[in-house]
Short mmCIF file of N, CA, C and O in Angstrom, two decimals:
data_model
loop_
_atom_site.label_atom_id
_atom_site.label_comp_id
_atom_site.label_asym_id
_atom_site.label_seq_id
_atom_site.Cartn_x
_atom_site.Cartn_y
_atom_site.Cartn_z
N MET A 1 0.85 -1.18 0.00
CA MET A 1 0.00 0.00 0.00
C MET A 1 0.90 1.25 0.00
O MET A 1 1.87 1.32 0.73
N LYS A 2 0.52 2.20 -0.82
CA LYS A 2 1.30 3.44 -0.89
C LYS A 2 1.04 4.30 0.33
O LYS A 2 -0.03 4.30 0.90
N GLN A 3 2.06 5.05 0.68
CA GLN A 3 1.95 5.99 1.79
C GLN A 3 1.03 7.14 1.38
O GLN A 3 1.08 7.63 0.26
N ALA A 4 0.19 7.57 2.28
CA ALA A 4 -0.70 8.70 2.01
C ALA A 4 0.13 9.96 1.78
O ALA A 4 1.21 10.11 2.33
N MET A 5 -0.42 10.83 0.96
CA MET A 5 0.28 12.09 0.70
C MET A 5 -0.59 13.24 1.16
O MET A 5 -1.80 13.09 1.30
N THR A 6 0.03 14.36 1.37
CA THR A 6 -0.72 15.54 1.76
C THR A 6 -1.48 16.06 0.55
O THR A 6 -1.20 15.71 -0.60
N TYR A 7 -2.43 16.94 0.82
CA TYR A 7 -3.20 17.55 -0.27
C TYR A 7 -2.29 18.36 -1.18
O TYR A 7 -2.43 18.34 -2.40
N GLU A 8 -1.32 19.05 -0.60
CA GLU A 8 -0.39 19.85 -1.38
C GLU A 8 0.45 18.95 -2.29
O GLU A 8 0.69 19.29 -3.46
N GLU A 9 0.91 17.80 -1.77
CA GLU A 9 1.65 16.85 -2.60
C GLU A 9 0.76 16.31 -3.72
O GLU A 9 1.21 16.16 -4.86
N PHE A 10 -0.48 16.03 -3.39
CA PHE A 10 -1.43 15.55 -4.38
C PHE A 10 -1.57 16.53 -5.54
O PHE A 10 -1.55 16.15 -6.71
N LEU A 11 -1.73 17.83 -5.21
CA LEU A 11 -1.91 18.84 -6.25
C LEU A 11 -0.74 18.90 -7.22
O LEU A 11 -0.91 19.17 -8.41
N VAL A 12 0.46 18.61 -6.73
CA VAL A 12 1.65 18.60 -7.60
C VAL A 12 1.70 17.28 -8.39
O VAL A 12 1.85 17.29 -9.61
N LYS A 13 1.55 16.16 -7.70
CA LYS A 13 1.72 14.85 -8.35
C LYS A 13 0.60 14.48 -9.30
O LYS A 13 0.81 13.73 -10.24
N VAL A 14 -0.60 14.97 -9.08
CA VAL A 14 -1.72 14.61 -9.93
C VAL A 14 -1.48 15.08 -11.37
O VAL A 14 -1.97 14.48 -12.31
N LYS A 15 -0.70 16.13 -11.55
CA LYS A 15 -0.38 16.64 -12.89
C LYS A 15 0.44 15.62 -13.68
O LYS A 15 0.37 15.55 -14.90
N GLU A 16 1.23 14.81 -12.96
CA GLU A 16 2.06 13.78 -13.59
C GLU A 16 1.30 12.47 -13.73
O GLU A 16 1.68 11.60 -14.51
N GLY A 17 0.25 12.31 -12.94
CA GLY A 17 -0.50 11.05 -12.88
C GLY A 17 -0.12 10.29 -11.63
O GLY A 17 1.06 10.19 -11.28
N ILE A 18 -1.11 9.80 -10.93
CA ILE A 18 -0.90 9.02 -9.72
C ILE A 18 -1.44 7.62 -9.99
O ILE A 18 -2.60 7.47 -10.39
N TYR A 19 -0.61 6.61 -9.77
CA TYR A 19 -0.98 5.23 -10.09
C TYR A 19 -0.70 4.31 -8.92
O TYR A 19 0.23 4.54 -8.15
N ASN A 20 -1.51 3.25 -8.81
CA ASN A 20 -1.27 2.24 -7.79
C ASN A 20 -0.24 1.23 -8.30
O ASN A 20 0.31 1.39 -9.39
N GLU A 21 -0.02 0.18 -7.52
CA GLU A 21 0.99 -0.82 -7.87
C GLU A 21 0.67 -1.53 -9.19
O GLU A 21 1.56 -2.03 -9.86
N GLN A 22 -0.60 -1.55 -9.58
CA GLN A 22 -1.01 -2.19 -10.83
C GLN A 22 -0.97 -1.21 -12.01
O GLN A 22 -1.34 -1.56 -13.12
N GLY A 23 -0.52 0.01 -11.76
CA GLY A 23 -0.42 1.01 -12.81
C GLY A 23 -1.75 1.66 -13.16
O GLY A 23 -1.92 2.22 -14.23
N GLU A 24 -2.71 1.58 -12.23
CA GLU A 24 -4.05 2.14 -12.46
C GLU A 24 -4.29 3.33 -11.54
O GLU A 24 -3.64 3.49 -10.52
N CYS A 25 -5.29 4.11 -11.90
CA CYS A 25 -5.71 5.22 -11.04
C CYS A 25 -6.24 4.64 -9.73
O CYS A 25 -7.10 3.75 -9.75
N PRO A 26 -5.78 5.10 -8.58
CA PRO A 26 -6.23 4.53 -7.30
C PRO A 26 -7.67 4.88 -6.93
O PRO A 26 -8.25 4.28 -6.03
N VAL A 27 -8.28 5.82 -7.65
CA VAL A 27 -9.67 6.19 -7.36
C VAL A 27 -10.65 5.22 -8.02
O VAL A 27 -11.74 4.99 -7.51
N THR A 28 -10.25 4.62 -9.13
CA THR A 28 -11.15 3.75 -9.89
C THR A 28 -11.75 2.62 -9.04
O THR A 28 -12.97 2.42 -9.07
N PRO A 29 -10.97 1.88 -8.27
CA PRO A 29 -11.57 0.81 -7.46
C PRO A 29 -12.61 1.32 -6.46
O PRO A 29 -13.61 0.65 -6.21
N VAL A 30 -12.38 2.51 -5.93
CA VAL A 30 -13.34 3.10 -4.98
C VAL A 30 -14.65 3.39 -5.70
O VAL A 30 -15.74 3.06 -5.22
N LEU A 31 -14.56 4.00 -6.88
CA LEU A 31 -15.76 4.32 -7.64
C LEU A 31 -16.51 3.06 -8.05
O LEU A 31 -17.74 3.03 -8.03
N VAL A 32 -15.79 2.01 -8.41
CA VAL A 32 -16.42 0.74 -8.77
C VAL A 32 -17.16 0.16 -7.57
O VAL A 32 -18.29 -0.31 -7.69
N MET A 33 -16.52 0.19 -6.39
CA MET A 33 -17.16 -0.33 -5.18
C MET A 33 -18.45 0.41 -4.85
O MET A 33 -19.39 -0.18 -4.34
N LEU A 34 -18.49 1.70 -5.12
CA LEU A 34 -19.63 2.52 -4.72
C LEU A 34 -20.65 2.74 -5.83
O LEU A 34 -21.67 3.38 -5.62
N GLN A 35 -20.38 2.19 -7.03
CA GLN A 35 -21.31 2.43 -8.13
C GLN A 35 -22.60 1.64 -7.95
O GLN A 35 -22.62 0.62 -7.29
N GLY A 36 -23.63 2.15 -8.52
CA GLY A 36 -24.94 1.53 -8.42
C GLY A 36 -25.90 2.45 -7.70
O GLY A 36 -25.50 3.32 -6.93
N LYS A 37 -27.15 2.24 -7.97
CA LYS A 37 -28.19 3.12 -7.44
C LYS A 37 -28.32 3.05 -5.93
O LYS A 37 -28.63 4.05 -5.29
N TRP A 38 -28.08 1.89 -5.33
CA TRP A 38 -28.44 1.67 -3.94
C TRP A 38 -27.29 1.64 -2.95
O TRP A 38 -27.49 1.83 -1.75
N LYS A 39 -26.08 1.38 -3.41
CA LYS A 39 -24.97 1.16 -2.47
C LYS A 39 -24.71 2.36 -1.55
O LYS A 39 -24.53 2.20 -0.34
N ASN A 40 -24.68 3.55 -2.12
CA ASN A 40 -24.43 4.73 -1.28
C ASN A 40 -25.56 4.95 -0.28
O ASN A 40 -25.32 5.38 0.85
N GLN A 41 -26.78 4.66 -0.68
CA GLN A 41 -27.90 4.82 0.24
C GLN A 41 -27.83 3.78 1.37
O GLN A 41 -28.15 4.09 2.51
N ILE A 42 -27.40 2.57 1.04
CA ILE A 42 -27.22 1.54 2.06
C ILE A 42 -26.14 1.98 3.05
O ILE A 42 -26.32 1.90 4.27
N LEU A 43 -25.02 2.46 2.52
CA LEU A 43 -23.94 2.91 3.39
C LEU A 43 -24.36 4.10 4.25
O LEU A 43 -23.97 4.21 5.41
N TYR A 44 -25.19 4.97 3.69
CA TYR A 44 -25.71 6.10 4.47
C TYR A 44 -26.55 5.60 5.64
O TYR A 44 -26.44 6.10 6.77
N GLU A 45 -27.39 4.61 5.39
CA GLU A 45 -28.20 4.04 6.47
C GLU A 45 -27.31 3.43 7.55
O GLU A 45 -27.60 3.54 8.74
N LEU A 46 -26.21 2.81 7.14
CA LEU A 46 -25.27 2.24 8.11
C LEU A 46 -24.54 3.34 8.88
O LEU A 46 -24.15 3.12 10.03
N CYS A 47 -24.34 4.49 8.26
CA CYS A 47 -23.71 5.62 8.97
C CYS A 47 -24.58 6.05 10.15
O CYS A 47 -24.07 6.48 11.18
N MET A 48 -25.89 5.94 9.99
CA MET A 48 -26.81 6.39 11.04
C MET A 48 -26.99 5.36 12.15
O MET A 48 -27.45 5.71 13.23
N SER A 49 -26.66 4.12 11.87
CA SER A 49 -26.84 3.05 12.86
C SER A 49 -25.56 2.22 12.94
O SER A 49 -24.87 2.06 11.94
N ASP A 50 -25.29 1.69 14.10
CA ASP A 50 -24.13 0.79 14.21
C ASP A 50 -24.38 -0.51 13.47
O ASP A 50 -23.49 -1.06 12.83
N THR A 51 -25.59 -1.01 13.58
CA THR A 51 -26.00 -2.21 12.86
C THR A 51 -27.40 -1.98 12.31
O THR A 51 -28.17 -1.19 12.85
N VAL A 52 -27.70 -2.68 11.25
CA VAL A 52 -29.02 -2.54 10.64
C VAL A 52 -29.44 -3.91 10.09
O VAL A 52 -28.61 -4.67 9.60
N ARG A 53 -30.72 -4.20 10.21
CA ARG A 53 -31.27 -5.45 9.69
C ARG A 53 -31.76 -5.26 8.26
O ARG A 53 -32.03 -4.15 7.82
N PHE A 54 -31.88 -6.37 7.56
CA PHE A 54 -32.35 -6.36 6.18
C PHE A 54 -33.69 -5.63 6.07
O PHE A 54 -33.87 -4.77 5.21
N GLY A 55 -34.63 -5.95 6.96
CA GLY A 55 -35.96 -5.34 6.93
C GLY A 55 -35.92 -3.84 7.15
O GLY A 55 -36.69 -3.10 6.54
N GLN A 56 -35.01 -3.39 8.02
CA GLN A 56 -34.86 -1.95 8.24
C GLN A 56 -34.39 -1.26 6.97
O GLN A 56 -34.87 -0.17 6.63
N LEU A 57 -33.43 -1.87 6.30
CA LEU A 57 -32.94 -1.30 5.05
C LEU A 57 -34.04 -1.28 4.00
O LEU A 57 -34.20 -0.30 3.29
N LYS A 58 -34.80 -2.35 3.93
CA LYS A 58 -35.88 -2.44 2.95
C LYS A 58 -36.88 -1.31 3.16
O LYS A 58 -37.33 -0.68 2.21
N LYS A 59 -37.22 -1.03 4.41
CA LYS A 59 -38.16 0.05 4.72
C LYS A 59 -37.56 1.42 4.40
O LYS A 59 -38.25 2.32 3.92
N ALA A 60 -36.29 1.59 4.68
CA ALA A 60 -35.63 2.89 4.50
C ALA A 60 -35.39 3.23 3.03
O ALA A 60 -35.35 4.41 2.67
N LEU A 61 -35.21 2.22 2.20
CA LEU A 61 -34.86 2.44 0.80
C LEU A 61 -36.10 2.24 -0.08
O LEU A 61 -36.31 1.19 -0.67
N THR A 62 -36.89 3.27 -0.17
CA THR A 62 -38.14 3.22 -0.92
C THR A 62 -37.87 2.84 -2.38
O THR A 62 -37.05 3.47 -3.04
N GLY A 63 -38.55 1.80 -2.83
CA GLY A 63 -38.45 1.39 -4.22
C GLY A 63 -37.47 0.27 -4.49
O GLY A 63 -37.45 -0.27 -5.60
N ILE A 64 -36.66 -0.11 -3.53
CA ILE A 64 -35.72 -1.20 -3.75
C ILE A 64 -36.44 -2.54 -3.62
O ILE A 64 -37.32 -2.69 -2.79
N THR A 65 -36.06 -3.48 -4.47
CA THR A 65 -36.63 -4.83 -4.37
C THR A 65 -35.76 -5.67 -3.44
O THR A 65 -34.59 -5.33 -3.19
N ASN A 66 -36.30 -6.76 -2.95
CA ASN A 66 -35.53 -7.67 -2.10
C ASN A 66 -34.30 -8.18 -2.86
O ASN A 66 -33.21 -8.29 -2.28
N THR A 67 -34.47 -8.48 -4.13
CA THR A 67 -33.36 -8.99 -4.94
C THR A 67 -32.25 -7.96 -5.08
O THR A 67 -31.07 -8.28 -4.93
N MET A 68 -32.63 -6.72 -5.38
CA MET A 68 -31.63 -5.66 -5.52
C MET A 68 -30.91 -5.38 -4.21
O MET A 68 -29.70 -5.16 -4.18
N LEU A 69 -31.65 -5.38 -3.11
CA LEU A 69 -31.05 -5.14 -1.80
C LEU A 69 -30.07 -6.26 -1.46
O LEU A 69 -28.94 -6.01 -1.06
N ALA A 70 -30.51 -7.50 -1.66
CA ALA A 70 -29.63 -8.64 -1.37
C ALA A 70 -28.37 -8.59 -2.23
O ALA A 70 -27.26 -8.84 -1.74
N SER A 71 -28.53 -8.23 -3.49
CA SER A 71 -27.39 -8.16 -4.41
C SER A 71 -26.41 -7.06 -3.99
O SER A 71 -25.19 -7.29 -3.94
N ALA A 72 -26.92 -5.88 -3.67
CA ALA A 72 -26.05 -4.77 -3.25
C ALA A 72 -25.33 -5.11 -1.95
O ALA A 72 -24.13 -4.82 -1.80
N LEU A 73 -26.03 -5.73 -1.01
CA LEU A 73 -25.41 -6.11 0.26
C LEU A 73 -24.31 -7.14 0.04
O LEU A 73 -23.23 -7.06 0.65
N LYS A 74 -24.54 -8.11 -0.84
CA LYS A 74 -23.51 -9.12 -1.15
C LYS A 74 -22.28 -8.47 -1.76
O LYS A 74 -21.15 -8.84 -1.44
N GLU A 75 -22.49 -7.49 -2.66
CA GLU A 75 -21.36 -6.81 -3.28
C GLU A 75 -20.58 -5.99 -2.26
O GLU A 75 -19.35 -5.99 -2.27
N LEU A 76 -21.27 -5.28 -1.40
CA LEU A 76 -20.60 -4.49 -0.36
C LEU A 76 -19.83 -5.39 0.60
O LEU A 76 -18.73 -5.05 1.05
N GLU A 77 -20.40 -6.56 0.89
CA GLU A 77 -19.71 -7.53 1.76
C GLU A 77 -18.49 -8.10 1.04
O GLU A 77 -17.41 -8.21 1.64
N ALA A 78 -18.64 -8.44 -0.24
CA ALA A 78 -17.52 -8.98 -1.01
C ALA A 78 -16.38 -7.98 -1.13
O ALA A 78 -15.20 -8.36 -1.15
N ASP A 79 -16.72 -6.69 -1.18
CA ASP A 79 -15.70 -5.64 -1.24
C ASP A 79 -15.10 -5.33 0.12
O ASP A 79 -14.19 -4.51 0.23
N GLY A 80 -15.61 -5.96 1.16
CA GLY A 80 -15.05 -5.78 2.50
C GLY A 80 -15.50 -4.52 3.20
O GLY A 80 -14.89 -4.12 4.19
N LEU A 81 -16.57 -3.88 2.71
CA LEU A 81 -17.03 -2.64 3.33
C LEU A 81 -18.02 -2.88 4.47
O LEU A 81 -18.11 -2.06 5.38
N ILE A 82 -18.76 -3.97 4.39
CA ILE A 82 -19.71 -4.31 5.45
C ILE A 82 -19.53 -5.77 5.85
O ILE A 82 -18.97 -6.56 5.09
N SER A 83 -20.00 -6.08 7.03
CA SER A 83 -20.01 -7.47 7.48
C SER A 83 -21.45 -7.89 7.74
O SER A 83 -22.32 -7.08 8.04
N ARG A 84 -21.67 -9.18 7.61
CA ARG A 84 -23.00 -9.77 7.77
C ARG A 84 -22.92 -10.76 8.92
O ARG A 84 -22.05 -11.61 8.95
N LYS A 85 -23.83 -10.61 9.87
CA LYS A 85 -23.87 -11.53 11.01
C LYS A 85 -25.25 -12.16 11.07
O LYS A 85 -26.26 -11.44 11.15
N GLN A 86 -25.28 -13.47 10.99
CA GLN A 86 -26.55 -14.20 11.01
C GLN A 86 -26.80 -14.74 12.41
O GLN A 86 -25.92 -15.32 13.02
N PHE A 87 -28.02 -14.53 12.90
CA PHE A 87 -28.44 -15.01 14.21
C PHE A 87 -29.41 -16.16 14.01
O PHE A 87 -30.48 -15.98 13.43
N ASN A 88 -29.01 -17.33 14.44
CA ASN A 88 -29.86 -18.51 14.30
C ASN A 88 -30.75 -18.66 15.52
O ASN A 88 -30.63 -19.59 16.30
N GLU A 89 -31.62 -17.68 15.67
CA GLU A 89 -32.57 -17.66 16.78
C GLU A 89 -33.96 -17.80 16.20
O GLU A 89 -34.13 -17.89 14.99
N ILE A 90 -34.94 -17.77 17.04
CA ILE A 90 -36.33 -17.76 16.59
C ILE A 90 -36.88 -16.37 16.91
O ILE A 90 -36.94 -16.00 18.06
N PRO A 91 -37.27 -15.57 15.97
CA PRO A 91 -37.07 -15.79 14.53
C PRO A 91 -35.63 -15.47 14.12
O PRO A 91 -34.99 -14.61 14.74
N PRO A 92 -35.14 -16.15 13.09
CA PRO A 92 -33.77 -15.86 12.62
C PRO A 92 -33.70 -14.46 12.02
O PRO A 92 -34.69 -13.96 11.48
N HIS A 93 -32.55 -13.82 12.15
CA HIS A 93 -32.37 -12.52 11.54
C HIS A 93 -30.90 -12.30 11.20
O HIS A 93 -30.03 -13.03 11.67
N VAL A 94 -30.65 -11.29 10.37
CA VAL A 94 -29.31 -10.95 9.92
C VAL A 94 -29.08 -9.47 10.20
O VAL A 94 -29.98 -8.65 10.02
N GLU A 95 -27.89 -9.14 10.65
CA GLU A 95 -27.51 -7.75 10.89
C GLU A 95 -26.28 -7.41 10.05
O GLU A 95 -25.39 -8.23 9.87
N TYR A 96 -26.27 -6.18 9.56
CA TYR A 96 -25.16 -5.68 8.77
C TYR A 96 -24.52 -4.52 9.50
O TYR A 96 -25.20 -3.72 10.14
N SER A 97 -23.20 -4.42 9.40
CA SER A 97 -22.47 -3.32 10.02
C SER A 97 -21.22 -3.03 9.20
O SER A 97 -20.82 -3.84 8.35
N PHE A 98 -20.61 -1.88 9.46
CA PHE A 98 -19.38 -1.52 8.78
C PHE A 98 -18.23 -2.38 9.26
O PHE A 98 -18.13 -2.70 10.45
N THR A 99 -17.34 -2.71 8.37
CA THR A 99 -16.04 -3.27 8.73
C THR A 99 -15.10 -2.09 8.99
O THR A 99 -15.48 -0.93 8.77
N LYS A 100 -13.88 -2.37 9.39
CA LYS A 100 -12.90 -1.29 9.55
C LYS A 100 -12.70 -0.59 8.21
O LYS A 100 -12.65 0.65 8.15
N LYS A 101 -12.60 -1.35 7.14
CA LYS A 101 -12.43 -0.78 5.81
C LYS A 101 -13.60 0.15 5.47
O LYS A 101 -13.40 1.24 4.92
N GLY A 102 -14.81 -0.27 5.81
CA GLY A 102 -15.98 0.56 5.56
C GLY A 102 -15.97 1.82 6.41
O GLY A 102 -16.28 2.92 5.93
N LYS A 103 -15.59 1.68 7.68
CA LYS A 103 -15.52 2.85 8.57
C LYS A 103 -14.47 3.85 8.10
O LYS A 103 -14.62 5.05 8.29
N ASP A 104 -13.41 3.33 7.47
CA ASP A 104 -12.36 4.21 6.96
C ASP A 104 -12.84 5.07 5.80
O ASP A 104 -12.14 6.01 5.40
N LEU A 105 -14.03 4.80 5.26
CA LEU A 105 -14.62 5.65 4.22
C LEU A 105 -15.31 6.88 4.81
O LEU A 105 -15.66 7.80 4.06
N MET A 106 -15.50 6.92 6.11
CA MET A 106 -16.24 8.03 6.73
C MET A 106 -15.65 9.40 6.38
O MET A 106 -16.41 10.32 6.07
N PRO A 107 -14.33 9.60 6.40
CA PRO A 107 -13.81 10.92 6.00
C PRO A 107 -14.15 11.27 4.54
O PRO A 107 -14.33 12.44 4.22
N VAL A 108 -14.24 10.26 3.69
CA VAL A 108 -14.62 10.50 2.29
C VAL A 108 -16.06 10.98 2.23
O VAL A 108 -16.39 11.95 1.55
N PHE A 109 -16.95 10.29 2.97
CA PHE A 109 -18.36 10.70 3.02
C PHE A 109 -18.49 12.10 3.61
O PHE A 109 -19.31 12.89 3.17
N TYR A 110 -17.68 12.39 4.62
CA TYR A 110 -17.70 13.71 5.24
C TYR A 110 -17.33 14.79 4.22
O TYR A 110 -18.01 15.82 4.11
N ALA A 111 -16.27 14.55 3.46
CA ALA A 111 -15.86 15.51 2.44
C ALA A 111 -16.93 15.66 1.37
O ALA A 111 -17.22 16.78 0.92
N MET A 112 -17.56 14.56 0.98
CA MET A 112 -18.62 14.61 -0.02
C MET A 112 -19.83 15.38 0.52
O MET A 112 -20.47 16.14 -0.21
N MET A 113 -20.15 15.19 1.80
CA MET A 113 -21.25 15.92 2.41
C MET A 113 -20.99 17.42 2.36
O MET A 113 -21.86 18.20 1.96
N ASN A 114 -19.79 17.82 2.76
CA ASN A 114 -19.46 19.24 2.74
C ASN A 114 -19.51 19.80 1.33
O ASN A 114 -20.01 20.92 1.12
N TRP A 115 -19.02 19.05 0.36
CA TRP A 115 -19.09 19.48 -1.03
C TRP A 115 -20.55 19.60 -1.46
O TRP A 115 -20.93 20.56 -2.13
N GLY A 116 -21.38 18.66 -1.04
CA GLY A 116 -22.80 18.69 -1.37
C GLY A 116 -23.51 19.89 -0.79
O GLY A 116 -24.36 20.50 -1.44
N PHE A 117 -23.18 20.25 0.45
CA PHE A 117 -23.77 21.45 1.05
C PHE A 117 -23.35 22.69 0.27
O PHE A 117 -24.14 23.61 0.11
N GLU A 118 -22.12 22.71 -0.20
CA GLU A 118 -21.60 23.87 -0.91
C GLU A 118 -22.14 23.97 -2.34
O GLU A 118 -22.52 25.04 -2.79
N TYR A 119 -22.17 22.83 -3.05
CA TYR A 119 -22.46 22.88 -4.48
C TYR A 119 -23.65 22.03 -4.92
O TYR A 119 -24.07 22.14 -6.07
N GLY A 120 -24.14 21.15 -4.07
CA GLY A 120 -25.22 20.26 -4.45
C GLY A 120 -26.46 21.01 -4.91
O GLY A 120 -26.86 22.00 -4.32
N GLY A 121 -27.05 20.55 -5.98
CA GLY A 121 -28.26 21.16 -6.47
C GLY A 121 -28.08 22.49 -7.16
O GLY A 121 -29.04 23.17 -7.46
N LYS A 122 -26.84 22.88 -7.39
CA LYS A 122 -26.58 24.18 -8.04
C LYS A 122 -26.16 23.98 -9.48
O LYS A 122 -25.56 23.07 -9.86
#
């Protein structure tokens, strides 16, 4: 993993191109992980709660189908952003929460929120 750089270093180096060990833009994998209509909304719901159940997400995300929700959750889990914990109780239920990797996205969401307050809808 590359060492983080300051914003000032970024402004200089971005002109030359910044690449990961595979020779690709390091932002692309992040954008791929977050692409799709529902993933950001799911992550937002997780920001508001430490854990959330499938049914809670279904209620919060108006218009999402069970299939789409299950698919987005599986992708977020496969990317290591959320964890899934199954409780074999009566009635059985599943809870989702952020992993450390997912929690490490919080400063990104914070920056996006501030940008949205400044420029969103304009």
